[in-house]
């Protein structure tokens, strides 16, 4: 029960004390929710931790138009795409803060889209997965480097224009995979002549 105190601020029915904290969710690795001194956004859910492996190679495509948002309107008690939002395409404004390309009420990141969350140059995803999700592996690499895991091998390969669903038939992807898993053949003495 919340009321108003004499100065117009919110007052609780707990005798002036802070309300009790909600119970913390737990995982096998400990509490999931933050304490009052550590904001929840500063913590990492266990699923986002670096994988416990010695060697990790991440290969993904970049810089294709990728759906990242939807402009909606209500009509007849249902939601539908708002094509009027197309007029904000490529313009950073209140309605389109990131200046996304908008087509048919769908917001796309494109190669010129800023990526402040990923802390990189402008970029876009692989046509299916947004760049900030693809590039999360760079956060793993940063953590490994700052936490002293020098015994781990970690490579990130971003391939220009490689589409998510077509990756396994793309020669640049296959070459990257082969360069990771195969050793180059030894040079023959004849090749030195």
Tab-separated table of C-alpha atoms in Angstrom:
chain	number	residue	atom	x	y	z
A	1	UNK	CA	0.000	0.000	0.000
A	2	UNK	CA	1.463	3.332	-1.057
A	3	UNK	CA	0.189	6.748	-0.015
A	4	UNK	CA	1.465	10.308	-0.052
A	5	UNK	CA	3.501	11.856	2.731
A	6	UNK	CA	3.168	15.460	3.935
A	7	UNK	CA	5.715	16.710	1.381
A	8	UNK	CA	3.999	15.056	-1.569
A	9	UNK	CA	6.487	12.199	-1.909
A	10	UNK	CA	5.573	8.556	-1.901
A	11	UNK	CA	5.290	6.931	1.484
A	12	UNK	CA	5.087	3.245	2.241
A	13	UNK	CA	3.159	1.316	4.824
A	14	UNK	CA	6.430	-0.143	6.168
A	15	UNK	CA	6.886	2.477	8.873
A	16	UNK	CA	9.265	4.628	6.795
A	17	UNK	CA	11.573	1.686	6.065
A	18	UNK	CA	12.334	0.522	2.576
A	19	UNK	CA	9.996	-2.200	1.340
A	20	UNK	CA	11.376	-5.720	1.531
A	21	UNK	CA	13.529	-6.805	-1.397
A	22	UNK	CA	11.995	-9.318	-3.780
A	23	UNK	CA	13.382	-12.840	-3.464
A	24	UNK	CA	16.426	-13.401	-5.657
A	25	UNK	CA	16.233	-15.844	-8.525
A	26	UNK	CA	18.976	-18.412	-8.313
A	27	UNK	CA	20.843	-20.512	-10.808
A	28	UNK	CA	23.211	-23.416	-10.188
A	29	UNK	CA	25.980	-20.774	-10.183
A	30	UNK	CA	24.343	-18.487	-7.603
A	31	UNK	CA	21.979	-15.495	-7.495
A	32	UNK	CA	20.796	-14.138	-10.827
A	33	UNK	CA	19.420	-10.794	-9.634
A	34	UNK	CA	21.660	-7.919	-8.632
A	35	UNK	CA	22.108	-6.633	-5.147
A	36	UNK	CA	21.232	-3.017	-4.383
A	37	UNK	CA	24.902	-2.070	-4.814
A	38	UNK	CA	25.402	-3.801	-8.193
A	39	UNK	CA	22.872	-2.922	-10.885
A	40	UNK	CA	21.399	-5.875	-12.748
A	41	UNK	CA	22.639	-4.515	-16.076
A	42	UNK	CA	26.229	-4.677	-14.813
A	43	UNK	CA	25.971	-8.412	-14.181
A	44	UNK	CA	26.231	-11.121	-16.823
A	45	UNK	CA	23.772	-13.965	-16.902
A	46	UNK	CA	25.669	-17.289	-16.882
A	47	UNK	CA	24.503	-18.068	-20.423
A	48	UNK	CA	26.437	-14.994	-21.643
A	49	UNK	CA	29.745	-16.019	-20.035
A	50	UNK	CA	32.703	-17.026	-22.188
A	51	UNK	CA	32.509	-20.680	-23.167
A	52	UNK	CA	34.968	-22.802	-21.147
A	53	UNK	CA	37.000	-23.949	-24.147
A	54	UNK	CA	40.666	-23.606	-25.121
A	55	UNK	CA	40.025	-22.765	-28.777
A	56	UNK	CA	37.124	-20.745	-30.195
A	57	UNK	CA	36.629	-19.568	-33.764
A	58	UNK	CA	33.737	-17.291	-34.621
A	59	UNK	CA	32.910	-16.691	-38.281
A	60	UNK	CA	29.960	-14.593	-39.405
A	61	UNK	CA	28.834	-12.342	-42.224
A	62	UNK	CA	28.358	-8.589	-41.962
A	63	UNK	CA	27.047	-5.522	-43.777
A	64	UNK	CA	23.791	-6.778	-45.233
A	65	UNK	CA	20.451	-5.059	-44.585
A	66	UNK	CA	19.117	-6.763	-41.433
A	67	UNK	CA	15.697	-6.339	-39.768
A	68	UNK	CA	16.065	-4.863	-36.291
A	69	UNK	CA	12.817	-3.045	-35.530
A	70	UNK	CA	9.178	-2.611	-36.457
A	71	UNK	CA	7.034	0.501	-36.568
A	72	UNK	CA	3.516	-0.489	-35.530
A	73	UNK	CA	0.096	1.079	-35.463
A	74	UNK	CA	-3.131	-0.113	-33.940
A	75	UNK	CA	-6.073	-0.751	-36.217
A	76	UNK	CA	-9.283	-2.531	-35.283
A	77	UNK	CA	-7.796	-3.703	-31.967
A	78	UNK	CA	-4.792	-5.323	-33.641
A	79	UNK	CA	-1.284	-4.229	-34.444
A	80	UNK	CA	0.036	-3.862	-37.956
A	81	UNK	CA	3.103	-2.427	-39.646
A	82	UNK	CA	2.962	1.345	-40.017
A	83	UNK	CA	4.205	2.203	-43.507
A	84	UNK	CA	3.908	5.918	-42.673
A	85	UNK	CA	7.198	5.451	-40.777
A	86	UNK	CA	8.973	5.029	-44.115
A	87	UNK	CA	9.272	8.828	-44.281
A	88	UNK	CA	11.789	8.628	-41.398
A	89	UNK	CA	14.079	6.264	-43.317
A	90	UNK	CA	17.728	7.155	-42.857
A	91	UNK	CA	16.909	10.154	-40.658
A	92	UNK	CA	17.954	10.212	-37.020
A	93	UNK	CA	14.963	11.725	-35.223
A	94	UNK	CA	12.697	11.112	-32.240
A	95	UNK	CA	10.724	8.483	-34.170
A	96	UNK	CA	13.865	6.805	-35.550
A	97	UNK	CA	16.759	7.554	-33.119
A	98	UNK	CA	19.290	5.289	-34.849
A	99	UNK	CA	18.469	6.644	-38.303
A	100	UNK	CA	17.583	3.161	-39.547
A	101	UNK	CA	16.536	2.470	-43.112
A	102	UNK	CA	12.765	1.936	-42.984
A	103	UNK	CA	10.814	0.058	-45.671
A	104	UNK	CA	7.200	-1.013	-45.277
A	105	UNK	CA	7.296	-0.175	-41.554
A	106	UNK	CA	10.316	-2.432	-40.954
A	107	UNK	CA	13.562	-0.908	-39.640
A	108	UNK	CA	16.790	-2.279	-41.105
A	109	UNK	CA	20.361	-1.770	-39.987
A	110	UNK	CA	22.646	-1.178	-42.975
A	111	UNK	CA	26.443	-0.849	-43.308
A	112	UNK	CA	26.255	2.808	-42.208
A	113	UNK	CA	24.258	2.088	-39.027
A	114	UNK	CA	26.090	3.166	-35.837
A	115	UNK	CA	26.830	0.303	-33.419
A	116	UNK	CA	27.358	1.941	-30.002
A	117	UNK	CA	26.495	-1.207	-28.035
A	118	UNK	CA	29.065	-3.274	-29.929
A	119	UNK	CA	31.535	-0.383	-29.580
A	120	UNK	CA	32.613	-0.623	-33.227
A	121	UNK	CA	32.469	1.312	-36.453
A	122	UNK	CA	29.127	1.483	-38.293
A	123	UNK	CA	28.126	-1.956	-39.509
A	124	UNK	CA	25.130	-4.228	-40.008
A	125	UNK	CA	24.266	-7.870	-39.511
A	126	UNK	CA	24.218	-10.837	-41.854
A	127	UNK	CA	20.695	-10.385	-43.215
A	128	UNK	CA	19.171	-12.461	-40.390
A	129	UNK	CA	21.014	-11.714	-37.130
A	130	UNK	CA	21.615	-8.085	-36.022
A	131	UNK	CA	25.248	-7.020	-35.724
A	132	UNK	CA	25.168	-6.419	-31.954
A	133	UNK	CA	24.194	-10.077	-31.452
A	134	UNK	CA	26.806	-11.396	-33.874
A	135	UNK	CA	29.522	-9.218	-32.347
A	136	UNK	CA	28.861	-10.301	-28.745
A	137	UNK	CA	31.734	-12.732	-29.224
A	138	UNK	CA	34.052	-9.701	-29.197
A	139	UNK	CA	32.959	-9.147	-25.583
A	140	UNK	CA	34.037	-12.717	-24.793
A	141	UNK	CA	37.405	-12.030	-26.415
A	142	UNK	CA	37.804	-8.788	-24.434
A	143	UNK	CA	36.997	-10.612	-21.180
A	144	UNK	CA	39.443	-13.404	-21.945
A	145	UNK	CA	42.200	-10.864	-22.588
A	146	UNK	CA	41.468	-8.747	-19.494
A	147	UNK	CA	41.045	-11.756	-17.197
A	148	UNK	CA	44.398	-13.268	-18.157
A	149	UNK	CA	43.309	-16.297	-20.178
A	150	UNK	CA	46.404	-16.193	-22.366
A	151	UNK	CA	46.259	-19.977	-22.854
A	152	UNK	CA	43.102	-19.688	-24.967
A	153	UNK	CA	42.993	-19.246	-28.715
A	154	UNK	CA	40.185	-16.961	-29.855
A	155	UNK	CA	39.592	-15.751	-33.409
A	156	UNK	CA	36.793	-13.585	-34.782
A	157	UNK	CA	36.334	-13.450	-38.558
A	158	UNK	CA	33.830	-10.997	-40.026
A	159	UNK	CA	33.148	-11.675	-43.695
A	160	UNK	CA	31.820	-8.811	-45.793
A	161	UNK	CA	28.479	-9.539	-47.493
A	162	UNK	CA	28.134	-13.174	-46.404
A	163	UNK	CA	24.476	-14.006	-45.749
A	164	UNK	CA	23.463	-16.037	-42.679
A	165	UNK	CA	21.694	-18.898	-44.455
A	166	UNK	CA	24.202	-19.111	-47.314
A	167	UNK	CA	27.328	-19.283	-45.139
A	168	UNK	CA	28.125	-22.953	-45.585
A	169	UNK	CA	28.173	-22.655	-49.375
A	170	UNK	CA	30.336	-19.519	-49.396
A	171	UNK	CA	33.968	-20.039	-50.426
A	172	UNK	CA	35.331	-17.414	-48.005
A	173	UNK	CA	33.634	-19.209	-45.092
A	174	UNK	CA	34.935	-22.600	-46.214
A	175	UNK	CA	38.442	-21.161	-46.643
A	176	UNK	CA	38.303	-19.665	-43.118
A	177	UNK	CA	37.198	-22.977	-41.630
A	178	UNK	CA	39.886	-24.893	-43.509
A	179	UNK	CA	42.581	-22.433	-42.408
A	180	UNK	CA	41.608	-23.030	-38.777
A	181	UNK	CA	41.451	-26.811	-38.866
A	182	UNK	CA	44.240	-27.662	-41.305
A	183	UNK	CA	47.960	-27.066	-41.208
A	184	UNK	CA	49.560	-25.863	-44.427
A	185	UNK	CA	51.538	-28.566	-46.193
A	186	UNK	CA	55.296	-28.471	-45.610
A	187	UNK	CA	57.272	-26.749	-48.317
A	188	UNK	CA	59.030	-29.194	-50.569
A	189	UNK	CA	62.722	-28.654	-51.313
A	190	UNK	CA	61.800	-28.413	-55.006
A	191	UNK	CA	59.563	-25.367	-54.398
A	192	UNK	CA	62.588	-23.413	-53.208
A	193	UNK	CA	64.375	-23.683	-56.555
